[in-house]
mmCIF file of C-alpha atoms and ligand atoms in Angstrom:
data_model
loop_
_atom_site.group_PDB
_atom_site.id
_atom_site.type_symbol
_atom_site.label_atom_id
_atom_site.label_comp_id
_atom_site.label_asym_id
_atom_site.label_seq_id
_atom_site.Cartn_x
_atom_site.Cartn_y
_atom_site.Cartn_z
ATOM 1 C CA MET A 10 89.276 108.732 80.852
ATOM 2 C CA TYR A 11 92.339 107.095 82.088
ATOM 3 C CA THR A 12 95.762 105.402 82.253
ATOM 4 C CA GLN A 13 96.577 101.812 82.402
ATOM 5 C CA ALA A 14 99.774 100.162 83.676
ATOM 6 C CA LEU A 15 100.299 97.926 80.787
ATOM 7 C CA ASN A 16 102.820 95.010 80.871
ATOM 8 C CA GLN A 17 104.813 96.257 77.947
ATOM 9 C CA LYS A 18 108.585 96.429 77.663
ATOM 10 C CA ASP A 19 110.327 99.720 76.721
ATOM 11 C CA SER A 20 111.510 99.646 73.168
ATOM 12 C CA GLY A 21 114.881 101.105 72.188
ATOM 13 C CA PRO A 22 118.293 100.811 73.473
ATOM 14 C CA GLN A 23 119.153 101.055 77.184
ATOM 15 C CA VAL A 24 121.006 104.330 77.656
ATOM 16 C CA ALA A 25 123.783 104.468 80.215
ATOM 17 C CA GLU A 26 123.120 107.644 82.116
ATOM 18 C CA ASP A 27 125.833 109.903 83.695
ATOM 19 C CA PRO A 28 125.636 108.784 87.372
ATOM 20 C CA GLU A 29 126.046 112.342 88.713
ATOM 21 C CA ARG A 30 123.344 113.951 86.645
ATOM 22 C CA LEU A 31 121.038 110.850 87.443
ATOM 23 C CA ALA A 32 121.775 111.338 91.220
ATOM 24 C CA ARG A 33 120.942 115.017 90.942
ATOM 25 C CA PHE A 34 117.715 114.243 89.090
ATOM 26 C CA GLU A 35 116.619 111.721 91.549
ATOM 27 C CA ALA A 36 117.371 114.075 94.462
ATOM 28 C CA ARG A 37 115.183 116.634 92.852
ATOM 29 C CA VAL A 38 112.311 114.271 92.315
ATOM 30 C CA ALA A 39 112.632 113.008 95.825
ATOM 31 C CA ALA A 40 112.348 116.607 97.017
ATOM 32 C CA GLU A 41 109.016 116.976 95.106
ATOM 33 C CA ASP A 42 110.417 119.358 92.571
ATOM 34 C CA LYS A 43 108.500 119.219 89.242
ATOM 35 C CA VAL A 44 110.425 118.098 86.211
ATOM 36 C CA GLU A 45 109.877 120.490 83.266
ATOM 37 C CA PRO A 46 110.292 119.813 79.522
ATOM 38 C CA ASN A 47 113.592 121.603 79.097
ATOM 39 C CA ASP A 48 115.162 120.048 82.129
ATOM 40 C CA TRP A 49 117.604 117.120 81.941
ATOM 41 C CA MET A 50 115.943 113.878 82.439
ATOM 42 C CA PRO A 51 116.984 110.176 82.126
ATOM 43 C CA GLU A 52 116.050 108.588 78.767
ATOM 44 C CA ALA A 53 114.059 105.891 80.495
ATOM 45 C CA TYR A 54 111.980 108.582 82.351
ATOM 46 C CA ARG A 55 111.259 110.319 79.028
ATOM 47 C CA ARG A 56 110.306 107.130 77.325
ATOM 48 C CA THR A 57 108.125 105.887 80.176
ATOM 49 C CA LEU A 58 106.272 109.102 80.402
ATOM 50 C CA THR A 59 105.862 109.514 76.596
ATOM 51 C CA ARG A 60 104.337 105.964 76.545
ATOM 52 C CA GLN A 61 102.088 106.564 79.604
ATOM 53 C CA ILE A 62 100.907 109.979 78.437
ATOM 54 C CA SER A 63 100.222 109.035 74.900
ATOM 55 C CA GLN A 64 98.385 105.832 75.976
ATOM 56 C CA HIS A 65 96.336 107.945 78.224
ATOM 57 C CA ALA A 66 95.611 110.369 75.288
ATOM 58 C CA HIS A 67 94.638 107.487 73.062
ATOM 59 C CA SER A 68 92.350 106.090 75.707
ATOM 60 C CA GLU A 69 90.472 109.464 75.958
ATOM 61 C CA ILE A 70 89.994 109.609 72.197
ATOM 62 C CA VAL A 71 89.067 105.878 71.717
ATOM 63 C CA GLY A 72 86.905 106.260 74.819
ATOM 64 C CA MET A 73 84.665 108.647 72.953
ATOM 65 C CA LEU A 74 83.375 105.875 70.685
ATOM 66 C CA PRO A 75 81.397 103.611 72.957
ATOM 67 C CA GLU A 76 79.539 106.495 74.361
ATOM 68 C CA GLY A 77 79.248 108.460 71.171
ATOM 69 C CA ASN A 78 77.212 105.486 70.058
ATOM 70 C CA TRP A 79 74.336 106.650 72.383
ATOM 71 C CA ILE A 80 74.258 110.295 71.733
ATOM 72 C CA THR A 81 71.586 110.092 69.093
ATOM 73 C CA ARG A 82 69.561 107.649 71.304
ATOM 74 C CA ALA A 83 69.716 109.382 74.671
ATOM 75 C CA PRO A 84 66.247 109.156 76.258
ATOM 76 C CA SER A 85 65.833 112.937 76.917
ATOM 77 C CA LEU A 86 67.137 116.335 75.893
ATOM 78 C CA ARG A 87 68.801 116.678 79.313
ATOM 79 C CA ARG A 88 70.506 113.343 79.020
ATOM 80 C CA LYS A 89 71.666 114.078 75.455
ATOM 81 C CA ALA A 90 73.125 117.438 76.476
ATOM 82 C CA ALA A 91 75.035 115.853 79.438
ATOM 83 C CA LEU A 92 76.323 113.000 77.299
ATOM 84 C CA LEU A 93 77.359 115.297 74.535
ATOM 85 C CA ALA A 94 79.228 117.393 77.022
ATOM 86 C CA LYS A 95 81.036 114.455 78.594
ATOM 87 C CA VAL A 96 82.131 113.065 75.264
ATOM 88 C CA GLN A 97 83.410 116.381 74.197
ATOM 89 C CA ASP A 98 85.322 116.660 77.507
ATOM 90 C CA GLU A 99 87.006 113.312 76.665
ATOM 91 C CA GLY A 100 88.052 114.822 73.291
ATOM 92 C CA GLY A 101 89.581 117.776 75.183
ATOM 93 C CA HIS A 102 91.358 115.401 77.628
ATOM 94 C CA GLY A 103 92.996 113.772 74.630
ATOM 95 C CA LEU A 104 94.139 117.071 73.236
ATOM 96 C CA TYR A 105 95.712 118.277 76.507
ATOM 97 C CA LEU A 106 97.479 115.041 76.936
ATOM 98 C CA TYR A 107 98.853 114.838 73.304
ATOM 99 C CA ALA A 108 100.162 118.418 73.950
ATOM 100 C CA ALA A 109 101.801 117.229 77.324
ATOM 101 C CA ALA A 110 103.399 114.144 75.497
ATOM 102 C CA GLU A 111 104.678 116.487 72.718
ATOM 103 C CA THR A 112 106.682 118.497 75.239
ATOM 104 C CA LEU A 113 108.816 115.251 75.674
ATOM 105 C CA GLY A 114 109.934 115.402 72.047
ATOM 106 C CA THR A 115 107.573 113.139 70.096
ATOM 107 C CA SER A 116 105.156 114.787 67.552
ATOM 108 C CA ARG A 117 101.398 114.399 67.880
ATOM 109 C CA GLU A 118 101.486 112.934 64.237
ATOM 110 C CA GLU A 119 103.850 110.300 65.284
ATOM 111 C CA LEU A 120 101.880 109.382 68.456
ATOM 112 C CA VAL A 121 98.599 109.189 66.450
ATOM 113 C CA GLU A 122 100.335 106.977 63.813
ATOM 114 C CA GLN A 123 101.371 104.595 66.652
ATOM 115 C CA LEU A 124 97.732 104.333 67.717
ATOM 116 C CA LEU A 125 96.452 103.752 64.224
ATOM 117 C CA ASN A 126 99.011 101.168 63.258
ATOM 118 C CA GLY A 127 98.363 99.202 66.395
ATOM 119 C CA LYS A 128 101.809 99.776 68.048
ATOM 120 C CA ALA A 129 100.454 101.904 70.830
ATOM 121 C CA LYS A 130 97.908 100.579 73.476
ATOM 122 C CA TYR A 131 94.921 102.201 74.914
ATOM 123 C CA SER A 132 92.750 101.248 77.794
ATOM 124 C CA SER A 133 91.320 97.694 77.425
ATOM 125 C CA ILE A 134 87.922 98.806 78.686
ATOM 126 C CA PHE A 135 86.942 100.645 75.427
ATOM 127 C CA ASN A 136 86.963 97.359 73.522
ATOM 128 C CA TYR A 137 83.622 96.367 75.237
ATOM 129 C CA PRO A 138 80.416 97.253 73.445
ATOM 130 C CA THR A 139 77.574 99.534 74.797
ATOM 131 C CA LEU A 140 74.495 97.430 74.357
ATOM 132 C CA THR A 141 71.784 99.396 76.272
ATOM 133 C CA TRP A 142 71.354 102.929 77.688
ATOM 134 C CA ALA A 143 72.141 101.536 81.111
ATOM 135 C CA ASP A 144 75.793 101.024 79.779
ATOM 136 C CA ILE A 145 76.163 104.770 79.648
ATOM 137 C CA GLY A 146 75.178 104.933 83.342
ATOM 138 C CA ALA A 147 77.649 102.049 84.120
ATOM 139 C CA ILE A 148 80.486 103.656 82.160
ATOM 140 C CA GLY A 149 80.199 107.039 83.920
ATOM 141 C CA TRP A 150 79.856 105.372 87.354
ATOM 142 C CA LEU A 151 82.485 102.617 87.051
ATOM 143 C CA VAL A 152 84.791 103.524 84.301
ATOM 144 C CA ASP A 153 85.031 107.321 85.036
ATOM 145 C CA GLY A 154 85.052 106.308 88.735
ATOM 146 C CA ALA A 155 88.056 104.068 88.134
ATOM 147 C CA ALA A 156 89.727 106.779 86.037
ATOM 148 C CA ILE A 157 89.443 109.213 88.946
ATOM 149 C CA MET A 158 91.050 106.697 91.348
ATOM 150 C CA ASN A 159 93.924 106.427 88.883
ATOM 151 C CA GLN A 160 94.181 110.141 88.047
ATOM 152 C CA ILE A 161 93.882 111.861 91.408
ATOM 153 C CA PRO A 162 97.421 110.811 92.268
ATOM 154 C CA LEU A 163 98.646 111.921 88.924
ATOM 155 C CA CYS A 164 97.777 115.467 89.719
ATOM 156 C CA ARG A 165 101.030 115.209 91.890
ATOM 157 C CA THR A 166 103.097 113.220 89.263
ATOM 158 C CA SER A 167 106.709 114.487 88.987
ATOM 159 C CA PHE A 168 106.398 115.715 85.313
ATOM 160 C CA GLY A 169 105.012 119.201 85.380
ATOM 161 C CA PRO A 170 102.944 119.243 82.132
ATOM 162 C CA TYR A 171 101.293 115.996 82.913
ATOM 163 C CA ALA A 172 100.452 116.943 86.502
ATOM 164 C CA ARG A 173 98.894 120.226 85.400
ATOM 165 C CA ALA A 174 96.842 118.600 82.646
ATOM 166 C CA MET A 175 95.509 116.153 85.293
ATOM 167 C CA ILE A 176 94.120 118.822 87.649
ATOM 168 C CA ARG A 177 91.647 120.101 85.103
ATOM 169 C CA ILE A 178 90.884 116.571 83.785
ATOM 170 C CA CYS A 179 90.108 115.340 87.235
ATOM 171 C CA LYS A 180 87.473 118.097 87.816
ATOM 172 C CA GLU A 181 85.691 117.098 84.642
ATOM 173 C CA GLU A 182 85.914 113.342 85.483
ATOM 174 C CA SER A 183 84.045 113.879 88.750
ATOM 175 C CA PHE A 184 81.145 115.355 86.757
ATOM 176 C CA HIS A 185 81.280 112.317 84.438
ATOM 177 C CA GLN A 186 81.140 109.929 87.407
ATOM 178 C CA ARG A 187 78.174 111.715 88.932
ATOM 179 C CA GLN A 188 76.133 111.860 85.647
ATOM 180 C CA GLY A 189 76.696 108.129 85.252
ATOM 181 C CA TYR A 190 75.696 107.364 88.840
ATOM 182 C CA GLU A 191 72.580 109.507 88.485
ATOM 183 C CA ILE A 192 71.564 107.487 85.394
ATOM 184 C CA MET A 193 71.953 104.317 87.355
ATOM 185 C CA LEU A 194 70.039 105.648 90.289
ATOM 186 C CA THR A 195 67.102 106.721 87.976
ATOM 187 C CA LEU A 196 66.995 103.301 86.400
ATOM 188 C CA CYS A 197 67.129 101.597 89.744
ATOM 189 C CA ARG A 198 64.216 103.563 90.949
ATOM 190 C CA GLY A 199 62.260 103.034 87.718
ATOM 191 C CA THR A 200 60.367 100.006 86.515
ATOM 192 C CA ALA A 201 61.440 96.419 87.128
ATOM 193 C CA GLU A 202 62.625 96.262 83.561
ATOM 194 C CA GLN A 203 64.848 99.377 83.996
ATOM 195 C CA LYS A 204 66.329 98.013 87.166
ATOM 196 C CA ALA A 205 67.079 94.825 85.370
ATOM 197 C CA MET A 206 68.854 96.868 82.583
ATOM 198 C CA ALA A 207 71.037 98.523 85.307
ATOM 199 C CA GLN A 208 71.821 95.145 86.822
ATOM 200 C CA ASP A 209 72.866 93.657 83.434
ATOM 201 C CA ALA A 210 75.135 96.697 82.823
ATOM 202 C CA LEU A 211 76.853 96.183 86.136
ATOM 203 C CA ASN A 212 77.305 92.550 85.412
ATOM 204 C CA ARG A 213 78.997 93.258 82.166
ATOM 205 C CA TRP A 214 81.105 96.232 83.300
ATOM 206 C CA TRP A 215 82.238 95.295 86.754
ATOM 207 C CA TRP A 216 85.101 92.963 85.993
ATOM 208 C CA PRO A 217 86.503 94.943 83.022
ATOM 209 C CA SER A 218 86.564 97.959 85.351
ATOM 210 C CA LEU A 219 88.746 96.163 87.867
ATOM 211 C CA MET A 220 91.046 95.281 84.951
ATOM 212 C CA MET A 221 91.592 98.960 84.184
ATOM 213 C CA PHE A 222 93.965 99.163 86.984
ATOM 214 C CA GLY A 223 96.434 96.916 85.107
ATOM 215 C CA PRO A 224 98.087 93.670 85.983
ATOM 216 C CA PRO A 225 98.691 92.715 89.554
ATOM 217 C CA ASP A 226 101.679 94.349 91.254
ATOM 218 C CA ALA A 227 103.681 91.158 91.153
ATOM 219 C CA GLN A 228 103.535 91.001 87.310
ATOM 220 C CA SER A 229 103.677 94.787 86.625
ATOM 221 C CA ALA A 230 106.818 95.544 84.640
ATOM 222 C CA HIS A 231 107.077 99.231 85.449
ATOM 223 C CA THR A 232 105.805 99.652 88.941
ATOM 224 C CA ASP A 233 109.231 100.085 90.919
ATOM 225 C CA GLN A 234 110.888 102.499 88.776
ATOM 226 C CA SER A 235 107.771 104.545 88.214
ATOM 227 C CA MET A 236 107.237 104.740 91.942
ATOM 228 C CA ARG A 237 110.741 105.930 92.536
ATOM 229 C CA TRP A 238 110.497 108.536 89.942
ATOM 230 C CA LYS A 239 107.094 109.594 91.322
ATOM 231 C CA ILE A 240 105.408 109.051 88.068
ATOM 232 C CA LYS A 241 103.065 106.616 89.941
ATOM 233 C CA ARG A 242 102.218 107.304 93.568
ATOM 234 C CA PHE A 243 100.205 104.058 94.335
ATOM 235 C CA THR A 244 100.469 100.520 92.872
ATOM 236 C CA ASN A 245 97.929 99.002 90.622
ATOM 237 C CA ASP A 246 96.636 96.658 93.404
ATOM 238 C CA ALA A 247 96.424 99.512 95.954
ATOM 239 C CA LEU A 248 94.386 101.599 93.522
ATOM 240 C CA ARG A 249 92.199 98.732 92.621
ATOM 241 C CA GLN A 250 91.366 98.107 96.286
ATOM 242 C CA GLN A 251 90.534 101.684 96.864
ATOM 243 C CA PHE A 252 88.161 101.590 93.947
ATOM 244 C CA VAL A 253 86.417 98.523 95.110
ATOM 245 C CA ASP A 254 86.026 99.929 98.772
ATOM 246 C CA ALA A 255 84.489 103.175 97.307
ATOM 247 C CA THR A 256 82.250 101.601 94.766
ATOM 248 C CA VAL A 257 80.683 98.538 96.534
ATOM 249 C CA PRO A 258 78.548 100.626 98.990
ATOM 250 C CA GLN A 259 77.453 102.826 96.122
ATOM 251 C CA GLY A 260 76.297 99.678 94.213
ATOM 252 C CA HIS A 261 74.417 98.496 97.416
ATOM 253 C CA TYR A 262 72.730 101.919 97.756
ATOM 254 C CA LEU A 263 71.362 101.344 94.199
ATOM 255 C CA GLY A 264 70.064 97.889 95.358
ATOM 256 C CA LEU A 265 72.196 96.093 92.824
ATOM 257 C CA THR A 266 74.162 92.842 93.295
ATOM 258 C CA PHE A 267 77.835 92.612 92.160
ATOM 259 C CA PRO A 268 78.653 89.731 89.891
ATOM 260 C CA ASP A 269 81.162 88.219 92.332
ATOM 261 C CA PRO A 270 80.132 85.624 94.883
ATOM 262 C CA LYS A 271 83.353 86.089 96.747
ATOM 263 C CA LEU A 272 82.782 89.767 97.421
ATOM 264 C CA ARG A 273 82.677 90.227 101.309
ATOM 265 C CA PHE A 274 83.608 92.889 103.777
ATOM 266 C CA ASP A 275 86.571 91.891 106.022
ATOM 267 C CA GLU A 276 86.216 93.391 109.438
ATOM 268 C CA ALA A 277 89.766 92.713 110.212
ATOM 269 C CA THR A 278 91.216 94.924 107.293
ATOM 270 C CA GLN A 279 88.149 97.025 106.821
ATOM 271 C CA HIS A 280 88.348 96.337 103.071
ATOM 272 C CA TRP A 281 86.155 94.644 100.559
ATOM 273 C CA GLN A 282 87.600 91.303 99.469
ATOM 274 C CA PHE A 283 86.867 90.316 95.877
ATOM 275 C CA GLY A 284 87.360 87.220 93.710
ATOM 276 C CA GLU A 285 89.908 86.305 91.262
ATOM 277 C CA ILE A 286 90.074 88.602 88.124
ATOM 278 C CA ASP A 287 90.136 86.735 84.702
ATOM 279 C CA TRP A 288 93.644 87.970 83.593
ATOM 280 C CA GLU A 289 93.338 85.677 80.555
ATOM 281 C CA GLU A 290 90.430 87.840 79.319
ATOM 282 C CA PHE A 291 92.528 91.020 79.975
ATOM 283 C CA ARG A 292 95.508 89.532 78.011
ATOM 284 C CA GLN A 293 93.158 88.659 75.132
ATOM 285 C CA VAL A 294 91.645 92.100 75.018
ATOM 286 C CA LEU A 295 95.112 93.768 74.978
ATOM 287 C CA ALA A 296 96.265 91.491 72.256
ATOM 288 C CA GLY A 297 93.486 92.741 70.051
ATOM 289 C CA ASN A 298 91.026 90.092 70.445
ATOM 290 C CA GLY A 299 88.360 91.859 72.636
ATOM 291 C CA PRO A 300 84.739 92.125 71.401
ATOM 292 C CA CYS A 301 85.302 95.579 69.653
ATOM 293 C CA ASN A 302 89.110 96.027 69.098
ATOM 294 C CA ARG A 303 88.855 95.909 65.339
ATOM 295 C CA GLU A 304 85.786 98.092 65.219
ATOM 296 C CA ARG A 305 87.365 100.851 67.459
ATOM 297 C CA LEU A 306 90.631 100.995 65.280
ATOM 298 C CA GLU A 307 88.731 101.095 62.156
ATOM 299 C CA ALA A 308 86.547 103.956 63.464
ATOM 300 C CA ARG A 309 89.690 105.988 64.354
ATOM 301 C CA ARG A 310 91.385 105.282 61.028
ATOM 302 C CA LYS A 311 88.312 106.271 59.158
ATOM 303 C CA ALA A 312 87.998 109.520 61.231
ATOM 304 C CA HIS A 313 91.714 110.213 60.595
ATOM 305 C CA ASP A 314 91.403 109.640 56.859
ATOM 306 C CA GLU A 315 88.091 111.813 56.706
ATOM 307 C CA GLY A 316 89.908 114.546 58.603
ATOM 308 C CA ALA A 317 92.845 114.773 56.106
ATOM 309 C CA TRP A 318 91.375 117.739 54.259
ATOM 310 C CA VAL A 319 90.874 119.632 57.580
ATOM 311 C CA ARG A 320 94.605 119.212 58.453
ATOM 312 C CA ALA A 321 95.665 120.177 54.895
ATOM 313 C CA ALA A 322 93.441 123.240 54.953
ATOM 314 C CA ALA A 323 94.658 124.303 58.404
ATOM 315 C CA LEU A 324 98.194 124.017 57.201
ATOM 316 C CA ALA A 325 97.551 125.906 54.006
ATOM 317 C CA HIS A 326 95.727 128.689 56.080
ATOM 318 C CA ALA A 327 98.789 128.943 58.418
ATOM 319 C CA ALA A 328 101.207 129.138 55.453
ATOM 320 C CA LYS A 329 99.173 131.882 53.762
ATOM 321 C CA ARG A 330 98.862 133.848 56.957
ATOM 322 C CA LYS A 331 102.574 133.649 57.482
ATOM 323 C CA ALA A 332 103.290 134.911 54.077
ATOM 324 C CA ARG A 333 100.824 137.748 54.477
ATOM 325 C CA LEU A 334 102.350 138.870 57.751
ATOM 326 C CA ALA A 335 105.822 138.615 56.198
ATOM 327 C CA ALA A 336 104.652 140.837 53.278
ATOM 328 C CA GLN A 337 103.104 143.325 55.585
ATOM 329 C CA ARG A 338 106.261 143.607 57.634
ATOM 330 C CA MET A 339 108.359 144.139 54.472
ATOM 331 C CA ALA A 340 106.000 146.875 53.350
ATOM 332 C CA ALA A 341 106.272 148.520 56.762
ATOM 333 C CA GLU A 342 110.070 148.650 56.661
HETATM 334 FE FE1 FE2 B 180 85.689 110.922 81.741
HETATM 335 FE FE1 FE2 B 181 88.665 111.729 80.413
#
């Protein structure tokens, strides 16, 4: 899935950087040179990226839960196979992203611990429930659609391992978006009851999808520095507008109505104008009070505990293998 620009202050002391090194770093970034793990980088750059990439990884992993909920109830073998593949892709995205975050010096164990103890955030969208099969369509269409808007510019982000992970992830996201839209299209061409299900899913997922782009630019704590360091290429509001402009005609093609009486096309700007987002709801969900926050974290903790024997077995196997290789080398000498 995706990254969210959260309004969260950096923790840890502010480090005074050597001005010459900082200037060299900034000149490199301005020249579109990629920053690699062993290069010198300002502490704030390392911290911002560690936070952003790990939040992104957590979002992929937690994002498997709402859709995983429907794998056993998919309406046909074809739908089940596509959904299973999509959910597996999200797990893979989480893994590449944890690996990219680890190159900045924080271990995966530590990053996972921050998710499980509630210190790290993940995208607010995954704290909403999937009530009907149409929600699987709406998630692919809207949530993966919003993820693509956010992630395409990240393919050019200044940190090399993140940018490279995003290229593969974006290819998979576009399949996710299309499978979701196709579910919506099938429902909208089906019975009146199926179309009503699709409408209800749009009604529930539309506003939370707009919140995925994070707080308005005026309130976003990280935008300026992240833009200067080319971690971000577009602001939250610019990406949100792009998403609305791309998605509204798709919804109209489905014959659906957006749950926003203020939505209208502005001829002067050639953009779709939309109503006020309920930022209080966003804050509540981020603070842990969304409809499914508790359930999501419990599911992750349970999976982590139940996977303990797998991690222990993998470590024991690696240790045995190392010992066997060492013994073979000794015997050969
Ligand atoms: Fe996805
Ligand atoms: Fe993903």
